[in-house]
Coordinates of C-alpha atoms in Angstrom, one line a residue:
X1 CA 0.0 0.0 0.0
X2 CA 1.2 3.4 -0.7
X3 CA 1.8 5.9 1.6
X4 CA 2.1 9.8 1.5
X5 CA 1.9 12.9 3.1
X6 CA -0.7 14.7 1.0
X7 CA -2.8 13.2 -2.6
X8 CA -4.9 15.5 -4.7
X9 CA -7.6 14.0 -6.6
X10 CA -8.2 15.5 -10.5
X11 CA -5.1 16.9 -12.3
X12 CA -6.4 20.3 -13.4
X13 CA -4.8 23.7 -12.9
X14 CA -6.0 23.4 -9.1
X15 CA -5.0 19.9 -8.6
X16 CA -1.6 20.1 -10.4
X17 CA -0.5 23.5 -9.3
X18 CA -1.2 22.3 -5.8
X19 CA 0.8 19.0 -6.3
X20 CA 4.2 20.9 -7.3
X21 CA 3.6 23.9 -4.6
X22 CA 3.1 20.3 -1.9
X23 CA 6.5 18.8 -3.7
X24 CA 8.5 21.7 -3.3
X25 CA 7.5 21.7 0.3
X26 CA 8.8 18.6 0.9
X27 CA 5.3 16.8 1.2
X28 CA 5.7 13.0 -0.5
X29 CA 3.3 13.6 -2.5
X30 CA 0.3 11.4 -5.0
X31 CA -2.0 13.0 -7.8
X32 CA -4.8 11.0 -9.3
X33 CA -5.9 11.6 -12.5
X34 CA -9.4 9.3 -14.4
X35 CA -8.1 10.5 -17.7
X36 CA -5.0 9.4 -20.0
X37 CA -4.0 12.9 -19.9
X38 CA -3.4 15.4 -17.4
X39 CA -4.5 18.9 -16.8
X40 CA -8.1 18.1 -16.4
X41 CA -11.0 20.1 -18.1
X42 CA -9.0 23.8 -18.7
X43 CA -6.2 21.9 -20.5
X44 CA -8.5 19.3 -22.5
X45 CA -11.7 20.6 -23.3
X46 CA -11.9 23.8 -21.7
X47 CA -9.6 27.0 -21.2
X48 CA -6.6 25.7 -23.8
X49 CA -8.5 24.5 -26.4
X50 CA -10.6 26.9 -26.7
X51 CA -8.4 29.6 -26.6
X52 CA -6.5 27.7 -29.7
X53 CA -9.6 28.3 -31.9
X54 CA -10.1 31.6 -31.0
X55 CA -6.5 32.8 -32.0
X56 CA -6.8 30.6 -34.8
X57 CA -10.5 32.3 -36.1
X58 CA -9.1 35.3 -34.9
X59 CA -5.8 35.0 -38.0
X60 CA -9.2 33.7 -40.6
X61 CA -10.8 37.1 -39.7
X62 CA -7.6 39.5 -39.8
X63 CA -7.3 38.1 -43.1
X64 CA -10.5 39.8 -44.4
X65 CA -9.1 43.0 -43.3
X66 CA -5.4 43.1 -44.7
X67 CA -6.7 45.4 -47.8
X68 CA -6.9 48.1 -45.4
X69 CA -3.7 48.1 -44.4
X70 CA -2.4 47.7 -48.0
X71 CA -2.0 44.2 -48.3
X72 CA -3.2 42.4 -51.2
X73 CA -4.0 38.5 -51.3
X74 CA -4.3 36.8 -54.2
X75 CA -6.4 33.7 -55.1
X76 CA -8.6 31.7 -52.5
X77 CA -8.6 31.9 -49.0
X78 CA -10.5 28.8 -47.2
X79 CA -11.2 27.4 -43.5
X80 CA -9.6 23.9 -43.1
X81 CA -11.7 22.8 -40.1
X82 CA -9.6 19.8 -39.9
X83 CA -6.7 21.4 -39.6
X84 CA -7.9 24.1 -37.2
X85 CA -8.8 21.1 -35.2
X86 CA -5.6 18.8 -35.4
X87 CA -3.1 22.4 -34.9
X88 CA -5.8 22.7 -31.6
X89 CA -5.3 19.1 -30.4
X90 CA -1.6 19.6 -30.9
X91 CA -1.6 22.6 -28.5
X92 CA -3.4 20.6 -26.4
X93 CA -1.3 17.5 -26.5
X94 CA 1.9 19.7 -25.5
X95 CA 0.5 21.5 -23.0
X96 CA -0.3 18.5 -21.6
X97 CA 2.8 16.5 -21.7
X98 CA 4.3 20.0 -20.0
X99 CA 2.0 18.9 -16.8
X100 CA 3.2 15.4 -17.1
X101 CA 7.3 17.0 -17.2
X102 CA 6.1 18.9 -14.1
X103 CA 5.1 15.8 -12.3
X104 CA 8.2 14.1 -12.9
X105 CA 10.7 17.1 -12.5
X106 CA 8.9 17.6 -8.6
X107 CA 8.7 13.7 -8.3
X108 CA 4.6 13.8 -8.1
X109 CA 3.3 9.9 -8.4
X110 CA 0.7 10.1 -10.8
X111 CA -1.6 7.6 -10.6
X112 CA -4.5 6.7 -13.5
X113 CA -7.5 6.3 -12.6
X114 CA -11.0 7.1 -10.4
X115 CA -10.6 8.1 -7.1
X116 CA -12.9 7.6 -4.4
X117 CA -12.9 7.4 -0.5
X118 CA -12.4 4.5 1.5
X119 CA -12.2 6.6 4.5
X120 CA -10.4 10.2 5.5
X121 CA -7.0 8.8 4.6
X122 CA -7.1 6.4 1.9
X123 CA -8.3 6.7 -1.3
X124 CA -9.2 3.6 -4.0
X125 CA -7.9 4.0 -7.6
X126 CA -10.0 2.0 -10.0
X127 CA -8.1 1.9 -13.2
X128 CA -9.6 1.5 -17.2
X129 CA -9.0 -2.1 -16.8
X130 CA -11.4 -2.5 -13.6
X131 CA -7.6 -2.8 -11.4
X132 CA -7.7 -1.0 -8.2
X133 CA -5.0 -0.2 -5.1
X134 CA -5.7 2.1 -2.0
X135 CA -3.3 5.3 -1.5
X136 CA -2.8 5.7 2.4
X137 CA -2.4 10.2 2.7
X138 CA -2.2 11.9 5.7
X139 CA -3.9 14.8 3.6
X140 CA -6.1 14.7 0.9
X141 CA -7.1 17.3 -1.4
X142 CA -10.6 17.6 -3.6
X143 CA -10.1 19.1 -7.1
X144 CA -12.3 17.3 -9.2
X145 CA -13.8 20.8 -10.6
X146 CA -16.8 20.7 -12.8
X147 CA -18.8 19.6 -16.1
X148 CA -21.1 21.3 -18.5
X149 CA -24.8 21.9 -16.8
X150 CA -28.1 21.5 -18.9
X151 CA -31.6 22.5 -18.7
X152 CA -33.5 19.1 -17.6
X153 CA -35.8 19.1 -20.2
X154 CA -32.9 19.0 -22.9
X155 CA -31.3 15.5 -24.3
X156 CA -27.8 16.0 -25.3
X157 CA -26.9 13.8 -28.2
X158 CA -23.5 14.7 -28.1
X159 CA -23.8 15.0 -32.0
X160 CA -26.2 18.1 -33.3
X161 CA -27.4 19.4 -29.3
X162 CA -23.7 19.9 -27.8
X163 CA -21.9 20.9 -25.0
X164 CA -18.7 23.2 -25.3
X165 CA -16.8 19.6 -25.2
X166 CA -18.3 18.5 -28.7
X167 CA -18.2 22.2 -30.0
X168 CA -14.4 22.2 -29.4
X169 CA -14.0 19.1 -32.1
X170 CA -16.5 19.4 -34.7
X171 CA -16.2 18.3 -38.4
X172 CA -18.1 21.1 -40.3
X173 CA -18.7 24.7 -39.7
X174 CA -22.2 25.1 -38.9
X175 CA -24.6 26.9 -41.2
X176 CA -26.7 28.0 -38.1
X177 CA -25.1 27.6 -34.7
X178 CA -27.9 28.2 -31.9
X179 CA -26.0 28.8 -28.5
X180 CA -28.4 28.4 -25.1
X181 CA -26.5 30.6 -22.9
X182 CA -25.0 33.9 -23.0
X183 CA -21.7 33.4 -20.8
X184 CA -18.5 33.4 -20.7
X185 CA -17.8 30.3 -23.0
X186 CA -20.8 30.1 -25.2
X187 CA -19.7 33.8 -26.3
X188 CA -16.2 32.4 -27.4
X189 CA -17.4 29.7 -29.0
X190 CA -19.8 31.5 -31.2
X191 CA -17.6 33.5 -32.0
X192 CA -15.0 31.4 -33.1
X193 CA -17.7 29.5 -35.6
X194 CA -18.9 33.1 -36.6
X195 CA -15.8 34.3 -38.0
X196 CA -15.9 31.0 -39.7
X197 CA -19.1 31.5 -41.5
X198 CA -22.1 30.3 -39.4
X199 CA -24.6 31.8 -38.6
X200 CA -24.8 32.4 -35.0
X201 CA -28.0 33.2 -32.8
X202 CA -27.5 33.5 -29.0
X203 CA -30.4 32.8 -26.3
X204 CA -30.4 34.0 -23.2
X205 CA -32.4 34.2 -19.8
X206 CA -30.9 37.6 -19.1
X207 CA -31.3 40.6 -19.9
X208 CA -27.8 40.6 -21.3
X209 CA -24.9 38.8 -22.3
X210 CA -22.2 38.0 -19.4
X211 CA -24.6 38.7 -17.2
X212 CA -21.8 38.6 -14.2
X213 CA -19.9 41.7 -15.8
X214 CA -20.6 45.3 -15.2
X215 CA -23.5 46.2 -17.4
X216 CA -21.2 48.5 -19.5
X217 CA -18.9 46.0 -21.1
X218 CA -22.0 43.6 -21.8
X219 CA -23.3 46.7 -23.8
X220 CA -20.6 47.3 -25.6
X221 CA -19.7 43.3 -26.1
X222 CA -23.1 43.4 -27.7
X223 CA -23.1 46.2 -29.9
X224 CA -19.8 45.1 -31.2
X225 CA -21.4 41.5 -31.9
X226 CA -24.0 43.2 -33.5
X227 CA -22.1 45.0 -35.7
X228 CA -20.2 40.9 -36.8
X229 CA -23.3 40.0 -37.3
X230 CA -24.3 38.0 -34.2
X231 CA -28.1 37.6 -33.2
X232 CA -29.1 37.8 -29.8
X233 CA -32.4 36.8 -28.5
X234 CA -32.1 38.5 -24.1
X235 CA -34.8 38.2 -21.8
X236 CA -35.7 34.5 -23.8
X237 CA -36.8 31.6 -21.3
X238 CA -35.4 28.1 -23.2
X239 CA -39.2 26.1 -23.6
X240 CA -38.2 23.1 -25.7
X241 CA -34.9 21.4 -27.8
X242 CA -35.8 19.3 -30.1
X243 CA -34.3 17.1 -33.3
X244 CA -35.9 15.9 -36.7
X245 CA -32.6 14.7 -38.5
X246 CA -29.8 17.6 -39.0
X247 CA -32.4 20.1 -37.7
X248 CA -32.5 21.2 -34.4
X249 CA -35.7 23.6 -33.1
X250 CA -35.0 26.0 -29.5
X251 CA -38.4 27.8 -29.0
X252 CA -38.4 30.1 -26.2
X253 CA -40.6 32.7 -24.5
X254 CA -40.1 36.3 -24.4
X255 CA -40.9 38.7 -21.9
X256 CA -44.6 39.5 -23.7
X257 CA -45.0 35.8 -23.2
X258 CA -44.5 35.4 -26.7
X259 CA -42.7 31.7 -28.4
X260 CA -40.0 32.5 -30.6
X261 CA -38.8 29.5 -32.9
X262 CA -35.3 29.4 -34.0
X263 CA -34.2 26.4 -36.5
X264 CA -30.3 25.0 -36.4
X265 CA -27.9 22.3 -37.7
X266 CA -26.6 22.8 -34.0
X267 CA -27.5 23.9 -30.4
X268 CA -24.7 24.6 -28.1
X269 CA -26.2 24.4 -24.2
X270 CA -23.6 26.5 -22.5
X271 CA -25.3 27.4 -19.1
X272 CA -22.8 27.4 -16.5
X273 CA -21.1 24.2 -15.0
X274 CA -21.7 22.5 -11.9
X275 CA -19.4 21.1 -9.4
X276 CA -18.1 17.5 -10.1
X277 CA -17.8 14.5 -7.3
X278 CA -19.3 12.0 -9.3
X279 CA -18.1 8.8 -7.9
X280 CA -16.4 10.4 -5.1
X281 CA -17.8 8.5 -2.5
X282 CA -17.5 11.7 -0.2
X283 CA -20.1 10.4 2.6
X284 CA -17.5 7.7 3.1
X285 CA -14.6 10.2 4.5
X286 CA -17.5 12.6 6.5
X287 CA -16.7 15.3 3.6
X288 CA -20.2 17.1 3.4
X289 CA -21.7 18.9 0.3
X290 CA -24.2 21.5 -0.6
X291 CA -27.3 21.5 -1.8
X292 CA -25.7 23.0 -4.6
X293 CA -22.9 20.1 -5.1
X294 CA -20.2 22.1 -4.0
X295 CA -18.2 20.9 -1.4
X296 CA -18.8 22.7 1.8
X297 CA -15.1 24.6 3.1
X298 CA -14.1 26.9 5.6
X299 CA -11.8 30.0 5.4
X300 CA -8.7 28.1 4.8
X301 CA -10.1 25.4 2.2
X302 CA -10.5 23.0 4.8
X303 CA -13.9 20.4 4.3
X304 CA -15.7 19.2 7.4
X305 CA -13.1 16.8 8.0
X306 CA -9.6 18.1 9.3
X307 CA -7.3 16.9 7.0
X308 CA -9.0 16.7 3.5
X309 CA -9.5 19.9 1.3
X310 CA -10.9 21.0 -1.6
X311 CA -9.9 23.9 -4.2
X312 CA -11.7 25.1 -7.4
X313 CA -14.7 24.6 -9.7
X314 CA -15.7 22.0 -6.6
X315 CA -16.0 24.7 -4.0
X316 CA -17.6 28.0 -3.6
X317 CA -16.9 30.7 -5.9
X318 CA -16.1 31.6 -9.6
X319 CA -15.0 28.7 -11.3
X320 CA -12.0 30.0 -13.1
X321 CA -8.5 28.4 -13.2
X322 CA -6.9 31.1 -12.3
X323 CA -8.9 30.8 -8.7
X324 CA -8.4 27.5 -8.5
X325 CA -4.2 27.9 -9.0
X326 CA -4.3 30.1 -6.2
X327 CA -5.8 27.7 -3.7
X328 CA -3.9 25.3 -4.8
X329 CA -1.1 26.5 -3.6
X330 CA -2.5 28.4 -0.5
X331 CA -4.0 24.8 0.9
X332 CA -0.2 23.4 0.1
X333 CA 1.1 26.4 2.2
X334 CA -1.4 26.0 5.0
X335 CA 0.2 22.2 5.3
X336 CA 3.1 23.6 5.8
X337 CA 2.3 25.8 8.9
X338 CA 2.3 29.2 6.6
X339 CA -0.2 31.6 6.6
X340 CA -1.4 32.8 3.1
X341 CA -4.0 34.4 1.7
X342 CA -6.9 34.8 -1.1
X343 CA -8.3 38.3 -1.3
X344 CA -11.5 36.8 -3.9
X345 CA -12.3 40.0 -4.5
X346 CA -9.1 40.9 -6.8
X347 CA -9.3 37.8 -9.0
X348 CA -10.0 38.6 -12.5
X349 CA -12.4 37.5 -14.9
X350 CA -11.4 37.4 -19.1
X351 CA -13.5 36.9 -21.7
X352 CA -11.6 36.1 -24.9
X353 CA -13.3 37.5 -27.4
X354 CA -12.3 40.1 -29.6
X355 CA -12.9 42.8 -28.7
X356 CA -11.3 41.1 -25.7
X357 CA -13.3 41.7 -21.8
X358 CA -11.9 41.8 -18.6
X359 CA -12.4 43.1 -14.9
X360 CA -11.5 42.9 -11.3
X361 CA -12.9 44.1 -8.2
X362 CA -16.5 45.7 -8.3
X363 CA -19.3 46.5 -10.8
X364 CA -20.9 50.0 -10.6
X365 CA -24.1 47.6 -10.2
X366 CA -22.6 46.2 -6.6
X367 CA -21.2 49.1 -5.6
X368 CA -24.7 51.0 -5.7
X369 CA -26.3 48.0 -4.3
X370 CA -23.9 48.1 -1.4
X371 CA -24.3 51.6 -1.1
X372 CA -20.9 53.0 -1.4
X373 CA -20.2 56.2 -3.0
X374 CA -18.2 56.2 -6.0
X375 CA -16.6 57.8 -9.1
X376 CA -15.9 57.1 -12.4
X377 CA -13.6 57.9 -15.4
X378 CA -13.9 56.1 -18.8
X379 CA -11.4 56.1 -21.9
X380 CA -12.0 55.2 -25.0
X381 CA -10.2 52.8 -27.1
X382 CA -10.6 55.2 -30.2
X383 CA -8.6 57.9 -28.8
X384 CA -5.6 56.4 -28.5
X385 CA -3.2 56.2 -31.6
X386 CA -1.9 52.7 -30.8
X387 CA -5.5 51.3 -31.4
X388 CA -5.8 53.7 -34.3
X389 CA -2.8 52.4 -35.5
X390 CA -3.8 49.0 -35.4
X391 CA -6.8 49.2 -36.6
X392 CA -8.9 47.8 -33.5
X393 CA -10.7 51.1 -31.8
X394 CA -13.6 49.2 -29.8
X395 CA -13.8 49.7 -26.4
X396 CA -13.1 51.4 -23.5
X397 CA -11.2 51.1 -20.2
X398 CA -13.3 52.4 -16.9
X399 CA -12.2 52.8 -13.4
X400 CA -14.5 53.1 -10.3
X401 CA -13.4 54.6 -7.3
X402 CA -14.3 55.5 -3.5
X403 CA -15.6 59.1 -3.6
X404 CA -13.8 59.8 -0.7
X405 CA -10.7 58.3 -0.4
X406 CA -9.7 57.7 -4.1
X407 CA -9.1 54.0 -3.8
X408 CA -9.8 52.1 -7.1
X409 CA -12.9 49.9 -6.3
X410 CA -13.2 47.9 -9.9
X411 CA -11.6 48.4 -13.2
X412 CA -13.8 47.2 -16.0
X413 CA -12.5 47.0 -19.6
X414 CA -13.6 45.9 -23.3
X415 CA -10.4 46.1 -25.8
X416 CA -7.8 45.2 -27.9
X417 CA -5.2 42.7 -25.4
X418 CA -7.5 43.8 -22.2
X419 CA -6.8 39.9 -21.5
X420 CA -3.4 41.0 -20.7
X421 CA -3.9 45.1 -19.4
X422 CA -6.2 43.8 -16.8
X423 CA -2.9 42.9 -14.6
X424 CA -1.6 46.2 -14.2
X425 CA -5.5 46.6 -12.3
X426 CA -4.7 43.8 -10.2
X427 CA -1.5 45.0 -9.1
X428 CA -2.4 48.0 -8.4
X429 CA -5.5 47.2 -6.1
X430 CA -3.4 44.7 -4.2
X431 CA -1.7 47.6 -3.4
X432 CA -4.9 49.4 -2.4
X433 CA -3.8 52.3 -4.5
X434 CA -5.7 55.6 -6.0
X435 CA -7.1 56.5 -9.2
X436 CA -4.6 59.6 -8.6
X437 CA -1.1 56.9 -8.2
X438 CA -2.2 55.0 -11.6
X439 CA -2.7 58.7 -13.0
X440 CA 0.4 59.8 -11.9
X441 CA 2.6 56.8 -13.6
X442 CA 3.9 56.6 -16.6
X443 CA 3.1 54.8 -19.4
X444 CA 4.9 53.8 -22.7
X445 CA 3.3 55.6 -26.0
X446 CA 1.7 54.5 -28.0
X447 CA 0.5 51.3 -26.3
X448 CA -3.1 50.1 -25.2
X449 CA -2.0 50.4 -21.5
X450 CA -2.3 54.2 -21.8
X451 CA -6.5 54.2 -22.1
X452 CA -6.1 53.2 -17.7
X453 CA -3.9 56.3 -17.7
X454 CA -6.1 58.2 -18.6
X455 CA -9.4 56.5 -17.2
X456 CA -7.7 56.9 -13.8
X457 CA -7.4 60.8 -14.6
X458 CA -11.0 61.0 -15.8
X459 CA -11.7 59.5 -12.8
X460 CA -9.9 61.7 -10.6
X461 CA -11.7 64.7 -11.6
X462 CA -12.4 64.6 -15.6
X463 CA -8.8 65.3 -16.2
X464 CA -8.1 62.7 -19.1
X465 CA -5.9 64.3 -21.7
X466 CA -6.9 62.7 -24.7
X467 CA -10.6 63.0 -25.1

């Protein structure tokens, strides 16, 4: 029987991060892992992946646009979905085999296979061929994050009524692609099929797209969607899904009550994801969960049971990576008698479209809800000659601050590389400062990182220089 001092269950950027940040501790330490590959649903089906299509989409739809700039291109240009797909699994392949050198390199012992409890310190692998051993750990972590959700009056077949895992590897462009859900991921997938040619219609509960966002970069989001040629059907309650060969019919109800029908070759149901313990067998170790399926954890990660934890997609919270990373490696440091810390409030959220979205910290929406008394300053992306330059000029960058004391409260953004800008926000409200100190630093010009520059001196009393 093996022995060690702490084993994480599921190999995703939770579960892995945590098992090297254990390693370097010293901990002996065990990862278990159902699949063939590691880096669980982020690096196989989820963040990766998609990401791959996107910047892949992204070069088919730049290509459209090189007249402007004075480049002509001759003859044909054509989508090899096939190719797309293969150059996507490739990526995929090597960034997972990079999570496999990491295991090695930090002498992790991976194990294949399901894990489930036998009791607070051992865990049962059952492996593809029906094998199984027990794993004695003084310390078990839960990282077994989460899977697609669905309506329960919708049948996925997996074939024309999808899930993000299907839409990631199909074999034609769609001609009509109707995507249930206005999030996060069913945004990036439709538009990486609508820069390919579909068609792309987008239903949602809402009344607007990312609904979680500050209300301001889901307006914008949409009006530049608009503008691609995207459909959106807000306020629309899903009534029925159903199949008659390579057709697939959504009706939903508006808010006059009224059925909409919208006919597809394929329906994407993108509504969220839900925690995953599937074949956990928590009740065997004491571990309690929530009526919502997450597992229930205190301030420091820590389940109902002393010694077992759980980190991302699993627990509460936004299920991003990211998140998950960063307990990862603040349960491994609480093993080790440190004492980090998560403040949840200045973990950012992306969406990787282009224009690209991102924020951190609050939305005007919460703060007015929680009452606090703010400002704010706005830049456009227009006015700055680097996005002139470059052709993208959609967006803005917007910062929210306490009207007393200054401090920057949220930082909301819609942009060319905002994926990336949203950083400098990060690091600057970990350091609790003022729209004044961003305003007061320099910036290089001409880059995109000017437009916080000057949001923060809009913000500080309508001094932006630009517009």
């Amino acid at each position: 029987m093996s022995q060690f001092d702490v084993t994480i269950i599921g190999s995703g950027p939770g579960g892995y991060v945590a098992a090297i940040r254990c390693a370097q501790l010293g901990f002996k330490t065990a990862i278990i892992e159902k699949y063939a590959t590691l880096g669980g649903t982020c690096l196989n089906v989820g963040c990766i992946p998609s990401k791959a299509l996107l910047a892949s989409s992204h070069h088919y739809e730049e290509l459209q646009h090189f007249a402007d700039h004075g480049i002509e291109v001759s003859g044909e240009v054509k989508v090899n979905l096939e190719k797309m797909i293969a150059r996507k699994q490739a990526v995929v392949d090597q960034t997972s085999g990079g999570v496999k050198y990491l295991m090695d390199k930090n002498k992790v012992t991976v194990f294949e296979g399901v894990g489930a409890f036998e009791s607070a310190t051992s865990v049962k692998v059952t492996k593809v061929d029906g094998s199984s051993e027990i794993i004695e750990s003084k310390n078990i972590i839960i990282a077994t994050g989460s899977k697609p959700s669905n309506l329960p009056f919708i049948k996925l077949d997996k074939d024309r009524i999808i899930t993000s895992t299907e839409a990631l590897k199909l074999k034609e462009v769609p001609k009509h692609l109707v995507i249930i859900g206005g999030g996060v991921i069913g945004i990036e997938l439709g538009q990486v099929y609508l820069r390919l040619g579909a068609q792309v219609s987008v239903v949602e509960y809402m009344d607007r797209i990312i609904p979680g966002m500050d209300a301001s970069l889901s307006k914008e989001l949409t009006k530049v969607f608009k503008k691609q040629g995207m459909k959106f059907y807000t306020s629309h309650k899903v009534q029925s899904v159903d199949r008659v060969g390579d057709v697939v019919t959504v009706k939903a109800e508006n808010a006059k009550g009224e059925i909409i029908s919208l006919e597809g070759d394929y329906t994407l149901v993108s509504v969220g994801r839900r925690p995953f313990t599937d074949g956990l067998q928590a009740e065997k170790a004491g571990v309690k969960i929530t009526d919502k399926g997450q597992i229930e954890v205190n301030d420091h990660l820590q389940t109902s049971v002393s010694n077992i934890y759980a980190i991302g997609d699993v627990v509460r919270g936004a299920m991003l990576a990211h998140k998950a990373e960063e307990e990862g490696v603040m349960v491994a440091e609480i093993l080790a008698g440190q004492k980090p810390h998560i403040n949840y409030n200045l973990i950012p959220g992306v969406v990787y479209t282009w224009p690209e979205v991102a924020a951190v910290g609050k939305t005007e929406e919460q703060l007015k809800a929680e009452g606090i008394e703010f400002k704010a300053g706005s830049f456009p992306f227009k006015a700055l000659g680097r996005a002139r330059a470059g052709g993208d000029t959609d967006g803005f960058v917007k910062i929210l601050a306490d009207a007393k004391t200054d401090e920057v409260l949220g930082v909301h953004m819609i942009g060319a590389r905002c994926a990336d800008l949203i950083a400098e926000a990060v690091t600057a409200m970990e350091f609790r400062a003022s729209a004044e100190d961003i305003s007061r630093m320099s910036h290089a010009h001409p880059t995109f990182a000017e437009a916080i520059k000057e949001a923060a001196l809009a913000a500080t009393g309508n001094r932006a220089l630009h517009v």
